Amino acid sequence: MTTPLTTSTSPSRELIAFRIADQEFCVDIMQVREIRGWTTATPLPRTPAYMKGVINLRGAVLPIVDLGARLGLTTAEPSARHVIMVVNQGHRTLGLLVEAVSDIINVTEDMVQPTPDVACDQVKTFVKGLFAIDGRMVSLISLDRVLPEIEAEAA
Amino acid sequence: MDPFESIKQTFFQECDELLTDAEQGLLAMELGEADDETINAVFRAVHSVKGGAGAFGLEDLIRFAHVFETVMDEIRSGKMELTDEVAKTLLRAFDVLADHVAAARDGGKVEEGRSQGAYSELRGLIGGEDEEDDAMGGGDEDFGFVPLTLSIEGDEAPGGFIDLDAQNAEAGVELPVADAAPEEALSSWTIEFSPKSEMYAKANEAGLVLRELARLGETRVTLIDEALPPLDQLAAEQAYVSWRIQLFTDSDEASIREVFEFVEDDCNLTITCDGADPAAAAPAAADDGLSEDDRAAAASASADLDITALLARVGGGDAAPAEPEALPEIVAEAPVEPAAPAEDVAALIARAQSVEAPPAPPALKAAAPAPAPAAPPATAPAAAAANAAPAAAASVTIRVDLDRVDRLINAVGELVIQQAMLSQRVLESGLARSSNVALGLEDLELLTREIQDSVMAIRAQPVKSVFQRMPRLAREVADMTGKRVKLVMEGEGTEVDKTVIERLADPITHMLRNAIDHGLEDPEGRAAAGKPAEGLVRLRALHRGGRIVIELQDDGRGINRPRVRGIAVAKGLITEDQVLSDEEIDNLIFLPGFSTAEVISDISGRGVGMDVVRRSIQGLGGRISISSEPGKGSKFTMSLPLTLAVLDGMVVTAAEQTLVAPLSAIVESLTPRTEDVHYIGGKDAVIRIRDIFVPLIDVGVALGFRETAIDPASGVAVLVESEGGGKAALLVEAIQGQRQVVIKSLEANYQQIDGVAAATILGDGRVALILDVDALVTTQRRKPAARPSEKRMAS
């Protein structure tokens, strides 16, 4: 974890950046409850491939989504190097399996660029916008869009 | 929260309980099973509702409760006969009363016509009692109510007001009876009655006893307050005052003693006969602690008035008998300074008395309301003190915020997991079973279990709280549909965890509506079918194998299978040529989007279908099934876990996963022999267990963890019985052991999964899935028909 990169005085928000398949993504830090190491998940029957199963988070049953698989990038074979970002989405708590958490970045709203048209549908569904930071590109993940799928299935 | 609001809320909570009591009493009355106590209980309940309503100025409610109460009073005093018609009227009126309470709580308004209709009906019942009626109800309502306000105000500290209030009302209502007693052949009795504090601790009321005495004949009651300490030394739970009663009656000593039956052991009581001359009694009233005015009242007014005065005082002060202490001097000064500040309880009561005494001669009606304007401020603190004693005796239960209990339950759940974890570690460490550590752990396990049971018991409640809403619903639906229904309920005492109870109400409500609306025929239809005009609906709760089973049975027309089938085909739920058993057809009504109602009626068409009912029951880890016989009726059976918190499970291994099967579903386990396993068609295996063939379900395959089944001989078959009665053998690789597990919801963060009831956390900290045995069995058994229903909307 590093210190914020920018010191802008305009209204800014903090994001947590993480890596999947050499790409950088980020989510709003307010949605992240904790970050923890990978523990073996109990698989759930008849669930999509990106559902890694459930783990025990201090007594609560926490479903784990392989975000890489969800975004159609990679299917991770989780190892001790992977991390789980525990995020809140609505009234649910979910674990996102990512390769590594890389940064905490401080951005202002005007830095957000719309997702370019080139992106495939799947990415466009989950990527709310892009940031250019130090020559890197970071995609802002919309949890609301990553997870509604689950919401819909549950309905 | 605003303290007033919170008192109000308490009142409405009490109302719920009171209405429940009242409804049960009324139902008993309708069945002709009501004894005096039941009738009294209904009266008290209605009365208390009215009393509380008075405190909050809920005019509509007061008005209605009052006339209701008056009718009840007529009944309990034997002036009105409790006919079937009366009972039915009361039940109808009760619904309106409940509406009034709801309206008062939620700020709504009761439908005018409905309320007025019920009101008139009640008034009609008491039509003959003009004088009383006028005094107590109708236009003169306020007049009749004034004395009541006195105690109601006292209830700012909730608890005791009800009885005080009742007794005042009683005093007003009952006294004429005493008055009417024959004047000849009376003998005079002197009764010395000194209650001990125990009497108040048992929530007995001196006032009630005096009132009973007044029923026997004319009384002159003298309050003896010699033992009364100064106000600042007054102990709320002590008894200081006693009474000397002169009674002129034709009753014998035995009947007088009978009045004291309940308090006999807790008071000093002497009863002496003074002979037969009523006149001899007069001087007795002279040497007491009462004021001039009171004496004047006692001498000049009829005895009942005196009692009224006394009761009014007793009402506020039987455990805080401060008032007489200061009487003599205060009475003198009160008229001079009528606006005396309220600091002195005694002063105010004295004022009440001085106001009340002068109009003595006129009559009861004038005297009764008089104390009210002055008395309320006085009785408020007095009643608070008075409450202390009865409250102490009555508090065998406490109200606890459910959140707190839930926290406790969660903590115990963690304790159970932790204990299991410890046990497992110890086992792994290779310690001998007889080692001290292992033995200590065993004790811990027993203790944990006990704590858990006790904690669960806190939340266990009889299903009564849900059932009791049903009679009203049945009446309403019956009214709306023009059908006649008799609802019989059984097993209301069956206890279930609160979390389950809360969620039972909706499914039961819906099924009951359905049973009456769709199940029962109208009276003509029933007559044509040779059935009694009144339909019978039976609602039953019972424990069966660690679950609660709720049955709802009607004796109506049963499910019209050809029609159900037709609709299912029309809606594309099944294909035209699909062959279904009767049972399968019945179960079609649980499919989403299915409705047999040709016209969506008011009752059933509330946007809830049986599929929603089924889903809500499944959400509870329950099952619903239906059995129906054309022309004879249908029976819905719901089976639910007793608690949503723990279950006894068998831990098994399947497809390298650790799974838990609910112990309640398991019949036995066995090692399959190859020759007992047979295949039907392609790969549907059955196993023969003592000459019965049951499906053999490979759990790993059924849950989609692997493609092909293992060799049955290499695993263990667990014979299970589903709620629907179907049996199956679940094939797993190994059985690890039996364990109590804490149920964790999958839905909280994810969603329901077919074949999985919930999850739990095992001793090693990992999540294990709890099998939904019924789903596994039924999916297997009804593969073709079940398909459409198994489809999820989004998949």
PDB file of C-alpha atoms in Angstrom, chain B residues 39-289:
ATOM      1  CA  ILE B  39     -66.462 -13.627  30.317  1.00  0.00           C
ATOM      2  CA  ASN B  40     -64.796 -11.591  33.004  1.00  0.00           C
ATOM      3  CA  ALA B  41     -61.543 -11.786  31.138  1.00  0.00           C
ATOM      4  CA  VAL B  42     -63.149 -10.445  27.981  1.00  0.00           C
ATOM      5  CA  PHE B  43     -64.747  -7.685  29.955  1.00  0.00           C
ATOM      6  CA  ARG B  44     -61.464  -6.783  31.571  1.00  0.00           C
ATOM      7  CA  ALA B  45     -59.645  -6.825  28.289  1.00  0.00           C
ATOM      8  CA  VAL B  46     -62.126  -4.539  26.587  1.00  0.00           C
ATOM      9  CA  HIS B  47     -62.241  -2.389  29.622  1.00  0.00           C
ATOM     10  CA  SER B  48     -58.503  -2.036  29.709  1.00  0.00           C
ATOM     11  CA  VAL B  49     -58.411  -1.099  26.070  1.00  0.00           C
ATOM     12  CA  LYS B  50     -60.961   1.550  26.776  1.00  0.00           C
ATOM     13  CA  GLY B  51     -59.063   2.745  29.793  1.00  0.00           C
ATOM     14  CA  GLY B  52     -55.862   3.143  27.861  1.00  0.00           C
ATOM     15  CA  ALA B  53     -57.684   4.786  25.004  1.00  0.00           C
ATOM     16  CA  GLY B  54     -59.057   7.271  27.469  1.00  0.00           C
ATOM     17  CA  ALA B  55     -55.584   8.191  28.587  1.00  0.00           C
ATOM     18  CA  PHE B  56     -54.638   9.017  25.038  1.00  0.00           C
ATOM     19  CA  GLY B  57     -57.872  10.671  24.100  1.00  0.00           C
ATOM     20  CA  LEU B  58     -58.710   8.207  21.355  1.00  0.00           C
ATOM     21  CA  GLU B  59     -62.315   9.202  21.132  1.00  0.00           C
ATOM     22  CA  ASP B  60     -63.542   6.788  18.493  1.00  0.00           C
ATOM     23  CA  LEU B  61     -61.966   3.884  20.226  1.00  0.00           C
ATOM     24  CA  ILE B  62     -63.337   4.908  23.600  1.00  0.00           C
ATOM     25  CA  ARG B  63     -66.813   5.257  22.229  1.00  0.00           C
ATOM     26  CA  PHE B  64     -66.784   1.872  20.643  1.00  0.00           C
ATOM     27  CA  ALA B  65     -65.006   0.094  23.448  1.00  0.00           C
ATOM     28  CA  HIS B  66     -67.425   1.569  25.861  1.00  0.00           C
ATOM     29  CA  VAL B  67     -70.537   0.166  24.308  1.00  0.00           C
ATOM     30  CA  PHE B  68     -68.765  -3.141  23.873  1.00  0.00           C
ATOM     31  CA  GLU B  69     -67.830  -3.126  27.496  1.00  0.00           C
ATOM     32  CA  THR B  70     -71.358  -2.296  28.527  1.00  0.00           C
ATOM     33  CA  VAL B  71     -72.648  -5.315  26.669  1.00  0.00           C
ATOM     34  CA  MET B  72     -70.011  -7.503  28.270  1.00  0.00           C
ATOM     35  CA  ASP B  73     -70.969  -6.157  31.643  1.00  0.00           C
ATOM     36  CA  GLU B  74     -74.579  -7.013  31.048  1.00  0.00           C
ATOM     37  CA  ILE B  75     -73.582 -10.500  30.171  1.00  0.00           C
ATOM     38  CA  ARG B  76     -71.352 -11.094  33.088  1.00  0.00           C
ATOM     39  CA  SER B  77     -73.807  -9.690  35.550  1.00  0.00           C
ATOM     40  CA  GLY B  78     -76.318 -12.093  34.132  1.00  0.00           C
ATOM     41  CA  LYS B  79     -78.645  -9.399  32.880  1.00  0.00           C
ATOM     42  CA  MET B  80     -78.227 -10.469  29.328  1.00  0.00           C
ATOM     43  CA  GLU B  81     -78.354 -13.984  28.126  1.00  0.00           C
ATOM     44  CA  LEU B  82     -75.389 -15.133  26.141  1.00  0.00           C
ATOM     45  CA  THR B  83     -77.132 -16.446  23.106  1.00  0.00           C
ATOM     46  CA  ASP B  84     -75.507 -17.627  19.953  1.00  0.00           C
ATOM     47  CA  GLU B  85     -76.675 -14.461  18.276  1.00  0.00           C
ATOM     48  CA  VAL B  86     -75.134 -12.270  20.936  1.00  0.00           C
ATOM     49  CA  ALA B  87     -71.851 -14.126  20.693  1.00  0.00           C
ATOM     50  CA  LYS B  88     -71.769 -13.695  16.945  1.00  0.00           C
ATOM     51  CA  THR B  89     -72.580 -10.031  17.219  1.00  0.00           C
ATOM     52  CA  LEU B  90     -69.801  -9.627  19.718  1.00  0.00           C
ATOM     53  CA  LEU B  91     -67.353 -11.377  17.451  1.00  0.00           C
ATOM     54  CA  ARG B  92     -68.271  -9.115  14.584  1.00  0.00           C
ATOM     55  CA  ALA B  93     -68.002  -6.136  16.856  1.00  0.00           C
ATOM     56  CA  PHE B  94     -64.664  -7.391  18.061  1.00  0.00           C
ATOM     57  CA  ASP B  95     -63.265  -7.168  14.560  1.00  0.00           C
ATOM     58  CA  VAL B  96     -64.375  -3.581  14.428  1.00  0.00           C
ATOM     59  CA  LEU B  97     -62.853  -2.973  17.819  1.00  0.00           C
ATOM     60  CA  ALA B  98     -59.568  -4.379  16.546  1.00  0.00           C
ATOM     61  CA  ASP B  99     -59.874  -2.074  13.557  1.00  0.00           C
ATOM     62  CA  HIS B 100     -60.405   0.834  15.877  1.00  0.00           C
ATOM     63  CA  VAL B 101     -57.270  -0.047  17.757  1.00  0.00           C
ATOM     64  CA  ALA B 102     -55.332  -0.411  14.532  1.00  0.00           C
ATOM     65  CA  ALA B 103     -56.712   2.875  13.285  1.00  0.00           C
ATOM     66  CA  ALA B 104     -55.761   4.585  16.505  1.00  0.00           C
ATOM     67  CA  ARG B 105     -52.262   3.165  16.243  1.00  0.00           C
ATOM     68  CA  ASP B 106     -51.656   3.832  12.595  1.00  0.00           C
ATOM     69  CA  GLY B 107     -53.537   7.068  12.478  1.00  0.00           C
ATOM     70  CA  GLY B 108     -56.171   5.794  10.100  1.00  0.00           C
ATOM     71  CA  LYS B 109     -59.897   5.851  10.329  1.00  0.00           C
ATOM     72  CA  VAL B 110     -62.259   2.966  10.631  1.00  0.00           C
ATOM     73  CA  GLU B 111     -64.758   2.711   7.869  1.00  0.00           C
ATOM     74  CA  GLU B 112     -67.687   4.730   9.128  1.00  0.00           C
ATOM     75  CA  GLY B 113     -70.461   2.419   8.049  1.00  0.00           C
ATOM     76  CA  ARG B 114     -68.789  -0.638   9.446  1.00  0.00           C
ATOM     77  CA  SER B 115     -68.087   0.943  12.755  1.00  0.00           C
ATOM     78  CA  GLN B 116     -71.524   2.473  12.972  1.00  0.00           C
ATOM     79  CA  GLY B 117     -73.160  -0.793  12.056  1.00  0.00           C
ATOM     80  CA  ALA B 118     -71.355  -2.712  14.734  1.00  0.00           C
ATOM     81  CA  TYR B 119     -71.977   0.069  17.180  1.00  0.00           C
ATOM     82  CA  SER B 120     -75.679   0.014  16.525  1.00  0.00           C
ATOM     83  CA  GLU B 121     -75.758  -3.733  16.831  1.00  0.00           C
ATOM     84  CA  LEU B 122     -74.152  -3.529  20.217  1.00  0.00           C
ATOM     85  CA  ARG B 123     -76.471  -0.751  21.249  1.00  0.00           C
ATOM     86  CA  GLY B 124     -79.313  -2.877  20.088  1.00  0.00           C
ATOM     87  CA  LEU B 125     -78.301  -5.572  22.516  1.00  0.00           C
ATOM     88  CA  ILE B 126     -78.500  -3.256  25.464  1.00  0.00           C
ATOM     89  CA  GLY B 127     -81.522  -1.401  24.226  1.00  0.00           C
ATOM     90  CA  GLY B 128     -83.579  -2.085  27.298  1.00  0.00           C
ATOM     91  CA  GLU B 129     -81.184  -0.594  29.797  1.00  0.00           C
ATOM     92  CA  ASP B 130     -82.065   2.952  29.146  1.00  0.00           C
ATOM     93  CA  GLU B 131     -81.027   4.751  32.233  1.00  0.00           C
ATOM     94  CA  GLU B 132     -77.674   3.170  32.625  1.00  0.00           C
ATOM     95  CA  ASP B 133     -77.080   3.281  28.994  1.00  0.00           C
ATOM     96  CA  ASP B 134     -77.733   6.956  28.879  1.00  0.00           C
ATOM     97  CA  ALA B 135     -75.513   7.607  31.745  1.00  0.00           C
ATOM     98  CA  MET B 136     -72.707   5.488  30.491  1.00  0.00           C
ATOM     99  CA  GLY B 137     -72.778   5.734  26.771  1.00  0.00           C
ATOM    100  CA  GLY B 138     -74.175   7.559  23.824  1.00  0.00           C
ATOM    101  CA  GLY B 139     -74.541  11.279  24.093  1.00  0.00           C
ATOM    102  CA  ASP B 140     -73.823  11.378  27.762  1.00  0.00           C
ATOM    103  CA  GLU B 141     -70.646   9.576  27.241  1.00  0.00           C
ATOM    104  CA  ASP B 142     -68.418  12.126  28.834  1.00  0.00           C
ATOM    105  CA  PHE B 143     -70.616  12.171  31.793  1.00  0.00           C
ATOM    106  CA  GLY B 144     -70.239   8.502  32.261  1.00  0.00           C
ATOM    107  CA  PHE B 145     -66.560   8.595  31.667  1.00  0.00           C
ATOM    108  CA  VAL B 146     -65.466  11.227  34.009  1.00  0.00           C
ATOM    109  CA  PRO B 147     -64.878   8.987  36.986  1.00  0.00           C
ATOM    110  CA  LEU B 148     -62.874   6.669  34.815  1.00  0.00           C
ATOM    111  CA  THR B 149     -60.471   9.335  33.786  1.00  0.00           C
ATOM    112  CA  LEU B 150     -59.317   9.417  37.325  1.00  0.00           C
ATOM    113  CA  SER B 151     -57.618   6.090  37.176  1.00  0.00           C
ATOM    114  CA  ILE B 152     -56.644   6.312  33.583  1.00  0.00           C
ATOM    115  CA  GLU B 153     -54.543   9.299  34.317  1.00  0.00           C
ATOM    116  CA  GLY B 154     -53.021   7.307  37.065  1.00  0.00           C
ATOM    117  CA  ASP B 155     -51.747   4.994  34.479  1.00  0.00           C
ATOM    118  CA  GLU B 156     -49.060   7.318  33.324  1.00  0.00           C
ATOM    119  CA  ALA B 157     -47.106   4.714  35.131  1.00  0.00           C
ATOM    120  CA  PRO B 158     -48.476   1.717  33.287  1.00  0.00           C
ATOM    121  CA  GLY B 159     -49.688  -1.347  34.980  1.00  0.00           C
ATOM    122  CA  GLY B 160     -52.313  -1.062  37.578  1.00  0.00           C
ATOM    123  CA  PHE B 161     -54.770   1.344  36.180  1.00  0.00           C
ATOM    124  CA  ILE B 162     -56.920  -1.245  34.672  1.00  0.00           C
ATOM    125  CA  ASP B 163     -58.284  -2.730  37.768  1.00  0.00           C
ATOM    126  CA  LEU B 164     -58.627   0.509  39.585  1.00  0.00           C
ATOM    127  CA  ASP B 165     -60.528   1.804  36.707  1.00  0.00           C
ATOM    128  CA  ALA B 166     -62.651  -1.261  36.522  1.00  0.00           C
ATOM    129  CA  GLN B 167     -63.560  -0.991  40.067  1.00  0.00           C
ATOM    130  CA  ASN B 168     -64.674   2.557  39.746  1.00  0.00           C
ATOM    131  CA  ALA B 169     -66.769   1.748  36.805  1.00  0.00           C
ATOM    132  CA  GLU B 170     -68.097  -1.122  38.729  1.00  0.00           C
ATOM    133  CA  ALA B 171     -68.940   1.038  41.627  1.00  0.00           C
ATOM    134  CA  GLY B 172     -71.063   3.145  39.394  1.00  0.00           C
ATOM    135  CA  VAL B 173     -72.689   0.302  37.627  1.00  0.00           C
ATOM    136  CA  GLU B 174     -73.148  -2.180  40.355  1.00  0.00           C
ATOM    137  CA  LEU B 175     -74.357  -0.097  43.184  1.00  0.00           C
ATOM    138  CA  PRO B 176     -77.951   0.047  42.163  1.00  0.00           C
ATOM    139  CA  VAL B 177     -77.987  -3.668  42.741  1.00  0.00           C
ATOM    140  CA  ALA B 178     -77.128  -3.176  46.338  1.00  0.00           C
ATOM    141  CA  ASP B 179     -79.645  -0.451  46.548  1.00  0.00           C
ATOM    142  CA  ALA B 180     -82.322  -2.703  45.289  1.00  0.00           C
ATOM    143  CA  ALA B 181     -81.696  -5.284  47.949  1.00  0.00           C
ATOM    144  CA  PRO B 182     -84.715  -5.956  50.100  1.00  0.00           C
ATOM    145  CA  GLU B 183     -84.830  -3.853  53.190  1.00  0.00           C
ATOM    146  CA  GLU B 184     -86.632  -6.190  55.487  1.00  0.00           C
ATOM    147  CA  ALA B 185     -85.296  -9.165  57.406  1.00  0.00           C
ATOM    148  CA  LEU B 186     -81.830  -7.756  57.425  1.00  0.00           C
ATOM    149  CA  SER B 187     -79.283  -8.491  60.018  1.00  0.00           C
ATOM    150  CA  SER B 188     -76.427  -6.203  60.774  1.00  0.00           C
ATOM    151  CA  TRP B 189     -72.860  -7.404  60.663  1.00  0.00           C
ATOM    152  CA  THR B 190     -69.673  -5.701  61.644  1.00  0.00           C
ATOM    153  CA  ILE B 191     -66.695  -6.745  59.650  1.00  0.00           C
ATOM    154  CA  GLU B 192     -63.188  -5.729  60.552  1.00  0.00           C
ATOM    155  CA  PHE B 193     -61.028  -6.109  57.538  1.00  0.00           C
ATOM    156  CA  SER B 194     -57.302  -5.357  57.776  1.00  0.00           C
ATOM    157  CA  PRO B 195     -55.361  -6.416  54.722  1.00  0.00           C
ATOM    158  CA  LYS B 196     -51.731  -7.361  55.116  1.00  0.00           C
ATOM    159  CA  SER B 197     -49.199  -6.342  52.574  1.00  0.00           C
ATOM    160  CA  GLU B 198     -49.202  -9.904  51.215  1.00  0.00           C
ATOM    161  CA  MET B 199     -52.684  -9.344  49.994  1.00  0.00           C
ATOM    162  CA  TYR B 200     -51.599  -6.493  47.758  1.00  0.00           C
ATOM    163  CA  ALA B 201     -48.534  -8.409  46.733  1.00  0.00           C
ATOM    164  CA  LYS B 202     -50.855 -11.036  45.330  1.00  0.00           C
ATOM    165  CA  ALA B 203     -52.577  -8.315  43.388  1.00  0.00           C
ATOM    166  CA  ASN B 204     -55.754  -8.532  45.360  1.00  0.00           C
ATOM    167  CA  GLU B 205     -57.774  -5.400  45.731  1.00  0.00           C
ATOM    168  CA  ALA B 206     -59.441  -4.289  48.875  1.00  0.00           C
ATOM    169  CA  GLY B 207     -61.775  -2.270  46.724  1.00  0.00           C
ATOM    170  CA  LEU B 208     -63.005  -5.336  44.922  1.00  0.00           C
ATOM    171  CA  VAL B 209     -63.735  -7.042  48.180  1.00  0.00           C
ATOM    172  CA  LEU B 210     -65.681  -4.059  49.384  1.00  0.00           C
ATOM    173  CA  ARG B 211     -67.588  -4.025  46.192  1.00  0.00           C
ATOM    174  CA  GLU B 212     -68.468  -7.664  46.582  1.00  0.00           C
ATOM    175  CA  LEU B 213     -69.685  -6.920  50.055  1.00  0.00           C
ATOM    176  CA  ALA B 214     -71.822  -4.162  48.692  1.00  0.00           C
ATOM    177  CA  ARG B 215     -73.538  -6.704  46.536  1.00  0.00           C
ATOM    178  CA  LEU B 216     -74.740  -8.518  49.625  1.00  0.00           C
ATOM    179  CA  GLY B 217     -76.570  -5.578  50.995  1.00  0.00           C
ATOM    180  CA  GLU B 218     -76.252  -2.091  52.303  1.00  0.00           C
ATOM    181  CA  THR B 219     -72.893  -1.259  53.672  1.00  0.00           C
ATOM    182  CA  ARG B 220     -71.390   1.489  55.712  1.00  0.00           C
ATOM    183  CA  VAL B 221     -67.703   1.453  55.282  1.00  0.00           C
ATOM    184  CA  THR B 222     -65.319   3.113  57.646  1.00  0.00           C
ATOM    185  CA  LEU B 223     -61.711   3.566  56.817  1.00  0.00           C
ATOM    186  CA  ILE B 224     -59.324   3.031  59.696  1.00  0.00           C
ATOM    187  CA  ASP B 225     -56.126   4.834  59.030  1.00  0.00           C
ATOM    188  CA  GLU B 226     -54.554   4.920  62.467  1.00  0.00           C
ATOM    189  CA  ALA B 227     -51.557   2.940  61.356  1.00  0.00           C
ATOM    190  CA  LEU B 228     -50.881   5.288  58.525  1.00  0.00           C
ATOM    191  CA  PRO B 229     -47.459   6.947  58.804  1.00  0.00           C
ATOM    192  CA  PRO B 230     -46.658  10.393  57.472  1.00  0.00           C
ATOM    193  CA  LEU B 231     -46.384  10.538  53.749  1.00  0.00           C
ATOM    194  CA  ASP B 232     -42.604  10.631  53.660  1.00  0.00           C
ATOM    195  CA  GLN B 233     -42.361   7.456  55.697  1.00  0.00           C
ATOM    196  CA  LEU B 234     -44.844   5.609  53.609  1.00  0.00           C
ATOM    197  CA  ALA B 235     -43.545   2.359  52.192  1.00  0.00           C
ATOM    198  CA  ALA B 236     -45.244   1.572  48.963  1.00  0.00           C
ATOM    199  CA  GLU B 237     -45.527  -2.123  49.604  1.00  0.00           C
ATOM    200  CA  GLN B 238     -46.868  -1.954  53.095  1.00  0.00           C
ATOM    201  CA  ALA B 239     -50.512  -2.113  54.032  1.00  0.00           C
ATOM    202  CA  TYR B 240     -51.578   0.542  56.457  1.00  0.00           C
ATOM    203  CA  VAL B 241     -55.280   0.927  56.228  1.00  0.00           C
ATOM    204  CA  SER B 242     -58.093  -1.283  57.294  1.00  0.00           C
ATOM    205  CA  TRP B 243     -61.793  -1.062  57.101  1.00  0.00           C
ATOM    206  CA  ARG B 244     -64.701  -1.514  59.382  1.00  0.00           C
ATOM    207  CA  ILE B 245     -67.752  -2.415  57.431  1.00  0.00           C
ATOM    208  CA  GLN B 246     -71.288  -2.446  58.610  1.00  0.00           C
ATOM    209  CA  LEU B 247     -73.270  -4.662  56.454  1.00  0.00           C
ATOM    210  CA  PHE B 248     -77.021  -4.986  56.444  1.00  0.00           C
ATOM    211  CA  THR B 249     -77.869  -8.094  54.656  1.00  0.00           C
ATOM    212  CA  ASP B 250     -80.069 -11.117  54.589  1.00  0.00           C
ATOM    213  CA  SER B 251     -77.082 -13.303  53.800  1.00  0.00           C
ATOM    214  CA  ASP B 252     -75.511 -15.532  56.385  1.00  0.00           C
ATOM    215  CA  GLU B 253     -71.968 -15.478  57.663  1.00  0.00           C
ATOM    216  CA  ALA B 254     -70.854 -18.104  55.214  1.00  0.00           C
ATOM    217  CA  SER B 255     -71.712 -15.928  52.239  1.00  0.00           C
ATOM    218  CA  ILE B 256     -69.946 -13.003  53.816  1.00  0.00           C
ATOM    219  CA  ARG B 257     -66.871 -15.114  54.394  1.00  0.00           C
ATOM    220  CA  GLU B 258     -67.062 -16.230  50.841  1.00  0.00           C
ATOM    221  CA  VAL B 259     -66.440 -12.680  49.743  1.00  0.00           C
ATOM    222  CA  PHE B 260     -63.126 -12.811  51.537  1.00  0.00           C
ATOM    223  CA  GLU B 261     -62.294 -16.217  50.171  1.00  0.00           C
ATOM    224  CA  PHE B 262     -59.287 -15.150  48.188  1.00  0.00           C
ATOM    225  CA  VAL B 263     -57.842 -12.760  50.695  1.00  0.00           C
ATOM    226  CA  GLU B 264     -58.635 -14.619  53.884  1.00  0.00           C
ATOM    227  CA  ASP B 265     -55.101 -15.750  54.514  1.00  0.00           C
ATOM    228  CA  ASP B 266     -53.630 -12.368  53.844  1.00  0.00           C
ATOM    229  CA  CYS B 267     -55.719 -10.226  56.111  1.00  0.00           C
ATOM    230  CA  ASN B 268     -57.029 -10.002  59.608  1.00  0.00           C
ATOM    231  CA  LEU B 269     -60.702 -10.537  59.488  1.00  0.00           C
ATOM    232  CA  THR B 270     -63.375 -10.595  62.123  1.00  0.00           C
ATOM    233  CA  ILE B 271     -67.021 -10.904  61.364  1.00  0.00           C
ATOM    234  CA  THR B 272     -69.531 -10.376  64.092  1.00  0.00           C
ATOM    235  CA  CYS B 273     -73.259 -10.304  64.003  1.00  0.00           C
ATOM    236  CA  ASP B 274     -74.764  -7.258  65.665  1.00  0.00           C
ATOM    237  CA  GLY B 275     -78.330  -8.387  65.508  1.00  0.00           C
ATOM    238  CA  ALA B 276     -81.153  -7.519  63.233  1.00  0.00           C
ATOM    239  CA  ASP B 277     -81.627  -3.827  63.806  1.00  0.00           C
ATOM    240  CA  PRO B 278     -80.327  -1.714  60.983  1.00  0.00           C
ATOM    241  CA  ALA B 279     -80.648   1.412  63.035  1.00  0.00           C
ATOM    242  CA  ALA B 280     -78.047   0.174  65.458  1.00  0.00           C
ATOM    243  CA  ALA B 281     -75.501   0.602  62.775  1.00  0.00           C
ATOM    244  CA  ALA B 282     -75.745   4.330  62.499  1.00  0.00           C
ATOM    245  CA  PRO B 283     -73.435   5.341  65.343  1.00  0.00           C
ATOM    246  CA  ALA B 284     -70.705   3.154  64.052  1.00  0.00           C
ATOM    247  CA  ALA B 285     -69.987   5.611  61.323  1.00  0.00           C
ATOM    248  CA  ALA B 286     -69.335   8.375  63.773  1.00  0.00           C
ATOM    249  CA  ASP B 287     -66.035   7.494  65.393  1.00  0.00           C
ATOM    250  CA  ASP B 288     -63.847   7.244  62.381  1.00  0.00           C
ATOM    251  CA  GLY B 289     -61.211   9.371  60.773  1.00  0.00           C
TER     252      GLY B 289
END
